[in-house]
Amino acid sequence: MSRTVRIRMLAFVLTVVSIFSMFSGTPFTTRAHAAEIATPYYNNTLSARTTISISSTGELSVVNAYHGFQGVTTRAVITTYVEKKVLGLFWTRVDIGTTDDQWVDTINDYYYTGGHSIQLSSKGTYRVTVSFKIYGSGGTADEIECQETKTY
């Protein structure tokens, strides 16, 4: 067998092995496991979440919640705004009747659950963005953003 034929056979075998290794389950398992390890750690917050719902009549409700550490978490500023998808490409802020069309809640406690609601004027796809800024003696303020999209 000539040297050229051996090199071509080796290249073919390496190509086949590479293709099969791309489809094996091991890399996906490793990536999923790595994602579990990379959970963010916050200074002043145990958790923060946002849940939205839209009723059959078009009332959009937002529930924001966070849970900090008693004796550590001192204050939170939660900013919430609603956007509507326009022309399938762009997001525009929905007029909610407040300054800058956003709700700003300041809470002086280590935990909170509360929300807001608004009657939507038309059907479409809506996105709610919530920024939590949570302060305390645990270090710099935690900045957490939650976003959820629903169609009405």
Coordinates of N, CA and C in Angstrom, one line a residue:
M1 N 0.9 -1.2 0.0 CA 0.0 0.0 0.0 C 0.9 1.2 0.0
S2 N 0.6 2.2 -0.9 CA 1.4 3.4 -1.0 C 1.1 4.3 0.2
R3 N 2.1 5.2 0.4 CA 2.0 6.1 1.5 C 0.7 7.0 1.3
T4 N 0.4 7.5 0.2 CA -0.7 8.3 -0.1 C -2.0 7.6 0.2
V5 N -2.2 6.4 -0.1 CA -3.4 5.6 0.2 C -3.5 5.5 1.8
R6 N -2.4 5.2 2.5 CA -2.5 5.1 3.9 C -2.9 6.4 4.6
I7 N -2.4 7.5 4.1 CA -2.8 8.8 4.6 C -4.2 9.1 4.4
R8 N -4.7 8.8 3.2 CA -6.2 9.0 2.9 C -7.0 8.1 3.8
M9 N -6.6 6.8 4.0 CA -7.4 5.9 4.9 C -7.4 6.5 6.3
L10 N -6.3 7.0 6.8 CA -6.2 7.5 8.1 C -7.1 8.8 8.3
A11 N -7.1 9.6 7.3 CA -7.9 10.8 7.3 C -9.4 10.4 7.3
F12 N -9.8 9.4 6.5 CA -11.2 8.9 6.5 C -11.6 8.4 7.9
V13 N -10.7 7.6 8.5 CA -11.0 7.0 9.8 C -11.2 8.1 10.8
L14 N -10.3 9.1 10.8 CA -10.4 10.2 11.8 C -11.7 11.0 11.5
T15 N -12.1 11.2 10.3 CA -13.3 11.9 10.0 C -14.5 11.1 10.5
V16 N -14.5 9.8 10.3 CA -15.7 9.0 10.8 C -15.7 9.0 12.3
V17 N -14.6 8.9 13.0 CA -14.5 8.9 14.5 C -15.0 10.3 15.0
S18 N -14.6 11.4 14.3 CA -15.0 12.7 14.7 C -16.5 12.9 14.6
I19 N -17.1 12.4 13.5 CA -18.5 12.5 13.3 C -19.3 11.8 14.4
F20 N -18.9 10.5 14.7 CA -19.6 9.7 15.7 C -19.4 10.4 17.1
S21 N -18.3 10.9 17.4 CA -18.1 11.5 18.7 C -19.0 12.8 18.9
M22 N -19.3 13.5 17.8 CA -20.2 14.6 17.9 C -21.6 14.2 18.4
F23 N -22.0 13.0 18.1 CA -23.4 12.6 18.4 C -23.4 11.7 19.7
S24 N -22.3 11.5 20.3 CA -22.4 10.7 21.6 C -23.0 11.6 22.7
G25 N -23.6 10.9 23.7 CA -24.3 11.6 24.8 C -23.3 12.3 25.8
T26 N -22.1 11.9 25.8 CA -21.2 12.4 26.9 C -21.0 13.9 26.9
P27 N -20.8 14.6 25.7 CA -20.6 16.0 25.8 C -21.9 16.8 26.3
F28 N -23.1 16.3 25.9 CA -24.3 16.9 26.4 C -24.5 16.7 27.9
T29 N -24.2 15.6 28.4 CA -24.3 15.3 29.8 C -23.3 16.3 30.6
T30 N -22.1 16.4 30.1 CA -21.1 17.2 30.7 C -21.6 18.7 30.7
R31 N -22.1 19.2 29.6 CA -22.6 20.6 29.6 C -23.8 20.8 30.6
A32 N -24.7 19.8 30.6 CA -25.8 20.0 31.6 C -25.3 20.0 33.0
H33 N -24.4 19.1 33.3 CA -23.8 19.1 34.7 C -23.1 20.4 35.0
A34 N -22.3 20.9 34.0 CA -21.6 22.2 34.2 C -22.6 23.3 34.5
A35 N -23.8 23.3 33.8 CA -24.8 24.4 34.0 C -25.3 24.4 35.5
E36 N -25.4 23.2 36.1 CA -25.9 23.1 37.4 C -24.8 23.7 38.4
I37 N -23.6 23.5 38.1 CA -22.5 24.0 38.9 C -22.4 25.5 38.9
A38 N -22.8 26.1 37.7 CA -22.6 27.5 37.5 C -23.8 28.4 38.0
T39 N -24.5 27.9 39.0 CA -25.6 28.7 39.6 C -25.1 30.0 40.2
P40 N -25.7 31.1 39.9 CA -25.1 32.4 40.5 C -25.3 32.4 42.0
Y41 N -24.3 33.1 42.6 CA -24.4 33.3 44.0 C -24.6 34.8 44.3
Y42 N -25.5 35.1 45.1 CA -25.8 36.5 45.4 C -25.4 36.9 46.8
N43 N -25.1 38.1 47.0 CA -24.6 38.6 48.3 C -25.8 38.7 49.3
N44 N -26.9 39.2 48.8 CA -28.0 39.6 49.7 C -29.3 38.9 49.4
T45 N -29.3 38.0 48.5 CA -30.6 37.4 48.0 C -30.5 35.9 47.9
L46 N -31.5 35.2 48.3 CA -31.6 33.8 48.1 C -32.2 33.5 46.8
S47 N -33.3 34.2 46.4 CA -34.0 34.0 45.2 C -34.8 35.2 44.8
A48 N -35.1 35.4 43.5 CA -35.9 36.4 42.9 C -36.6 35.8 41.7
R49 N -37.9 36.1 41.6 CA -38.7 35.6 40.5 C -39.8 36.5 40.1
T50 N -40.2 36.4 38.8 CA -41.4 37.1 38.3 C -42.3 36.1 37.6
T51 N -43.6 36.3 37.8 CA -44.6 35.5 37.1 C -45.6 36.4 36.5
I52 N -45.9 36.2 35.2 CA -47.0 37.0 34.6 C -48.1 36.1 34.0
S53 N -49.3 36.7 34.0 CA -50.4 36.0 33.4 C -51.3 37.0 32.7
I54 N -52.0 36.5 31.7 CA -52.9 37.4 30.9 C -54.3 36.7 31.0
S55 N -55.3 37.3 31.5 CA -56.6 36.7 31.6 C -57.3 36.7 30.2
S56 N -58.4 36.0 30.1 CA -59.1 36.0 28.8 C -59.7 37.3 28.4
T57 N -59.8 38.2 29.3 CA -60.3 39.6 29.0 C -59.2 40.6 28.8
G58 N -57.9 40.1 28.8 CA -56.8 41.0 28.5 C -56.2 41.7 29.7
E59 N -56.4 41.2 30.9 CA -55.8 41.9 32.1 C -54.4 41.2 32.3
L60 N -53.4 41.9 32.2 CA -52.0 41.4 32.4 C -51.7 41.6 33.9
S61 N -51.3 40.5 34.6 CA -50.9 40.6 36.0 C -49.4 40.2 36.1
V62 N -48.7 40.9 36.9 CA -47.3 40.7 37.2 C -47.1 40.4 38.7
V63 N -46.5 39.3 39.1 CA -46.2 39.1 40.5 C -44.7 39.0 40.6
N64 N -44.1 39.8 41.4 CA -42.7 39.9 41.7 C -42.4 39.4 43.1
A65 N -41.4 38.6 43.3 CA -41.1 38.1 44.6 C -39.6 37.9 44.8
Y66 N -39.1 38.2 46.0 CA -37.7 37.9 46.3 C -37.7 37.5 47.7
H67 N -36.6 36.7 48.0 CA -36.4 36.3 49.4 C -34.9 36.5 49.7
G68 N -34.7 37.3 50.7 CA -33.3 37.6 51.1 C -32.9 36.8 52.3
F69 N -32.0 37.4 53.1 CA -31.5 36.8 54.3 C -31.9 37.7 55.5
Q70 N -32.6 37.2 56.5 CA -32.9 38.0 57.6 C -31.7 38.4 58.3
G71 N -31.6 39.7 58.6 CA -30.4 40.3 59.3 C -29.3 40.7 58.3
V72 N -29.5 40.4 57.0 CA -28.6 40.8 56.0 C -29.2 41.7 54.9
T73 N -30.3 41.2 54.3 CA -31.0 42.0 53.3 C -31.8 43.1 53.9
T74 N -31.6 44.4 53.4 CA -32.2 45.5 54.0 C -33.2 46.2 53.2
R75 N -33.0 46.2 51.9 CA -33.9 47.0 51.0 C -33.8 46.5 49.6
A76 N -34.9 46.7 48.8 CA -34.9 46.3 47.4 C -35.6 47.3 46.6
V77 N -35.1 47.6 45.4 CA -35.8 48.4 44.4 C -36.1 47.5 43.2
I78 N -37.4 47.4 42.9 CA -37.9 46.6 41.9 C -38.5 47.4 40.8
T79 N -38.0 47.4 39.6 CA -38.5 48.2 38.5 C -39.1 47.2 37.4
T80 N -40.3 47.5 37.1 CA -41.1 46.6 36.2 C -41.6 47.4 35.0
Y81 N -41.5 46.9 33.8 CA -42.1 47.5 32.6 C -42.6 46.5 31.7
V82 N -43.6 46.9 30.8 CA -44.3 46.0 29.9 C -44.0 46.6 28.5
E83 N -43.7 45.6 27.6 CA -43.5 46.0 26.2 C -44.4 45.1 25.3
K84 N -44.7 45.7 24.1 CA -45.5 44.9 23.1 C -44.7 44.8 21.9
K85 N -44.8 43.6 21.3 CA -44.1 43.4 20.0 C -44.8 44.0 18.9
V86 N -44.1 44.8 18.1 CA -44.7 45.5 16.9 C -44.0 45.1 15.7
L87 N -44.9 44.8 14.7 CA -44.4 44.3 13.3 C -43.6 43.1 13.4
G88 N -43.7 42.3 14.5 CA -43.0 41.1 14.7 C -41.5 41.2 14.9
L89 N -41.0 42.4 15.0 CA -39.6 42.7 15.2 C -39.2 43.5 16.4
F90 N -40.0 44.5 16.7 CA -39.6 45.6 17.6 C -40.4 45.5 18.9
W91 N -39.9 45.9 20.0 CA -40.6 46.0 21.3 C -40.8 47.4 21.6
T92 N -42.0 47.8 21.9 CA -42.3 49.2 22.3 C -43.0 49.1 23.7
R93 N -42.6 50.1 24.5 CA -43.2 50.2 25.9 C -44.7 50.5 25.9
V94 N -45.4 49.8 26.7 CA -46.8 50.0 26.9 C -47.0 51.1 27.9
D95 N -48.0 52.0 27.5 CA -48.3 53.1 28.4 C -49.1 52.5 29.6
I96 N -48.5 52.6 30.8 CA -49.2 52.1 32.0 C -49.6 53.2 32.9
G97 N -49.4 54.4 32.5 CA -49.9 55.6 33.2 C -49.0 56.0 34.4
T98 N -47.7 55.6 34.3 CA -46.8 56.0 35.3 C -45.6 56.8 34.7
T99 N -44.8 57.4 35.5 CA -43.6 58.0 35.0 C -42.7 57.0 34.3
D100 N -42.3 57.3 33.1 CA -41.4 56.5 32.3 C -42.1 55.1 32.0
D101 N -43.4 55.0 32.2 CA -44.1 53.8 31.9 C -43.5 52.6 32.6
Q102 N -43.2 52.7 33.8 CA -42.7 51.6 34.6 C -43.1 51.8 36.1
W103 N -43.2 50.6 36.7 CA -43.5 50.6 38.1 C -42.2 50.5 38.9
V104 N -42.0 51.3 39.9 CA -40.8 51.2 40.8 C -41.3 51.0 42.2
D105 N -41.0 49.9 42.8 CA -41.3 49.5 44.1 C -40.1 49.5 45.0
T106 N -40.1 50.2 46.1 CA -39.0 50.1 47.1 C -39.5 49.4 48.3
I107 N -38.8 48.4 48.7 CA -39.3 47.6 49.9 C -38.1 47.6 50.9
N108 N -38.5 47.8 52.1 CA -37.5 47.8 53.2 C -37.7 46.6 54.1
D109 N -37.5 45.4 53.4 CA -37.6 44.2 54.2 C -36.8 43.1 53.5
Y110 N -36.6 42.0 54.1 CA -35.8 40.9 53.5 C -36.5 40.0 52.6
Y111 N -37.8 40.1 52.5 CA -38.6 39.3 51.6 C -39.8 40.2 51.1
Y112 N -40.4 39.7 50.0 CA -41.5 40.5 49.4 C -42.2 39.6 48.3
T113 N -43.5 39.8 48.3 CA -44.3 39.3 47.2 C -45.3 40.3 46.9
G114 N -45.4 40.8 45.7 CA -46.4 41.8 45.3 C -46.5 42.0 43.8
G115 N -47.4 42.8 43.4 CA -47.5 42.9 41.9 C -48.3 44.1 41.5
H116 N -48.5 44.0 40.2 CA -49.3 45.1 39.5 C -50.1 44.4 38.4
S117 N -51.1 45.2 37.9 CA -51.9 44.7 36.8 C -52.3 45.9 35.9
I118 N -52.6 45.5 34.7 CA -53.0 46.6 33.7 C -53.9 45.9 32.7
Q119 N -54.9 46.6 32.2 CA -55.8 46.2 31.2 C -55.1 46.4 29.8
L120 N -54.8 45.4 29.0 CA -54.2 45.5 27.7 C -55.3 46.1 26.7
S121 N -54.8 46.9 25.8 CA -55.8 47.6 24.9 C -55.9 46.7 23.6
S122 N -55.0 45.8 23.3 CA -55.1 45.0 22.1 C -54.4 43.7 22.2
K123 N -54.7 42.8 21.4 CA -54.1 41.5 21.4 C -52.7 41.6 20.8
G124 N -51.8 40.7 21.2 CA -50.5 40.7 20.7 C -49.6 39.9 21.6
T125 N -48.3 40.0 21.4 CA -47.3 39.4 22.2 C -46.7 40.5 23.1
Y126 N -46.7 40.2 24.4 CA -46.2 41.1 25.4 C -45.0 40.5 26.2
R127 N -44.1 41.4 26.6 CA -43.0 41.0 27.4 C -42.9 41.9 28.6
V128 N -42.6 41.3 29.7 CA -42.5 42.0 31.0 C -41.0 41.8 31.4
T129 N -40.4 43.0 31.7 CA -39.0 42.9 32.2 C -39.0 43.5 33.6
V130 N -38.3 42.8 34.5 CA -38.2 43.2 35.9 C -36.8 43.2 36.3
S131 N -36.4 44.4 36.9 CA -35.0 44.5 37.4 C -35.1 44.6 39.0
F132 N -34.5 43.6 39.6 CA -34.4 43.7 41.1 C -33.0 44.2 41.4
K133 N -32.9 45.1 42.3 CA -31.7 45.6 42.9 C -31.8 45.5 44.4
I134 N -31.1 44.5 45.0 CA -31.3 44.1 46.4 C -30.1 44.5 47.2
Y135 N -30.3 45.3 48.2 CA -29.2 45.8 49.1 C -29.1 45.1 50.4
G136 N -28.0 45.1 51.0 CA -27.8 44.6 52.3 C -26.4 44.6 52.8
S137 N -26.1 44.0 53.9 CA -24.8 44.0 54.5 C -23.9 42.9 53.9
G138 N -24.5 42.1 53.0 CA -23.7 41.0 52.5 C -22.7 41.4 51.4
G139 N -22.7 42.6 51.0 CA -21.7 43.1 50.0 C -22.4 44.0 49.0
T140 N -21.9 44.1 47.8 CA -22.5 45.0 46.8 C -23.9 44.5 46.5
A141 N -24.7 45.4 46.0 CA -26.1 45.1 45.7 C -26.2 44.1 44.6
D142 N -27.2 43.2 44.8 CA -27.4 42.1 43.8 C -28.3 42.7 42.8
E143 N -28.0 42.5 41.5 CA -28.8 43.0 40.4 C -29.3 41.8 39.6
I144 N -30.6 41.6 39.6 CA -31.1 40.4 39.0 C -32.2 40.9 38.0
E145 N -32.2 40.4 36.8 CA -33.2 40.7 35.8 C -34.0 39.5 35.4
C146 N -35.3 39.6 35.4 CA -36.2 38.6 35.0 C -37.0 39.1 33.8
Q147 N -37.3 38.2 32.9 CA -38.1 38.6 31.7 C -39.0 37.4 31.3
E148 N -40.2 37.7 31.0 CA -41.2 36.7 30.6 C -42.1 37.2 29.5
T149 N -42.4 36.4 28.5 CA -43.2 36.8 27.4 C -44.5 35.9 27.3
K150 N -45.6 36.6 27.0 CA -46.9 35.9 26.8 C -47.6 36.5 25.7
T151 N -48.5 35.7 25.0 CA -49.3 36.2 23.9 C -50.8 36.3 24.4
Y152 N -51.4 37.3 24.0 CA -52.8 37.5 24.3 C -53.6 37.6 23.0

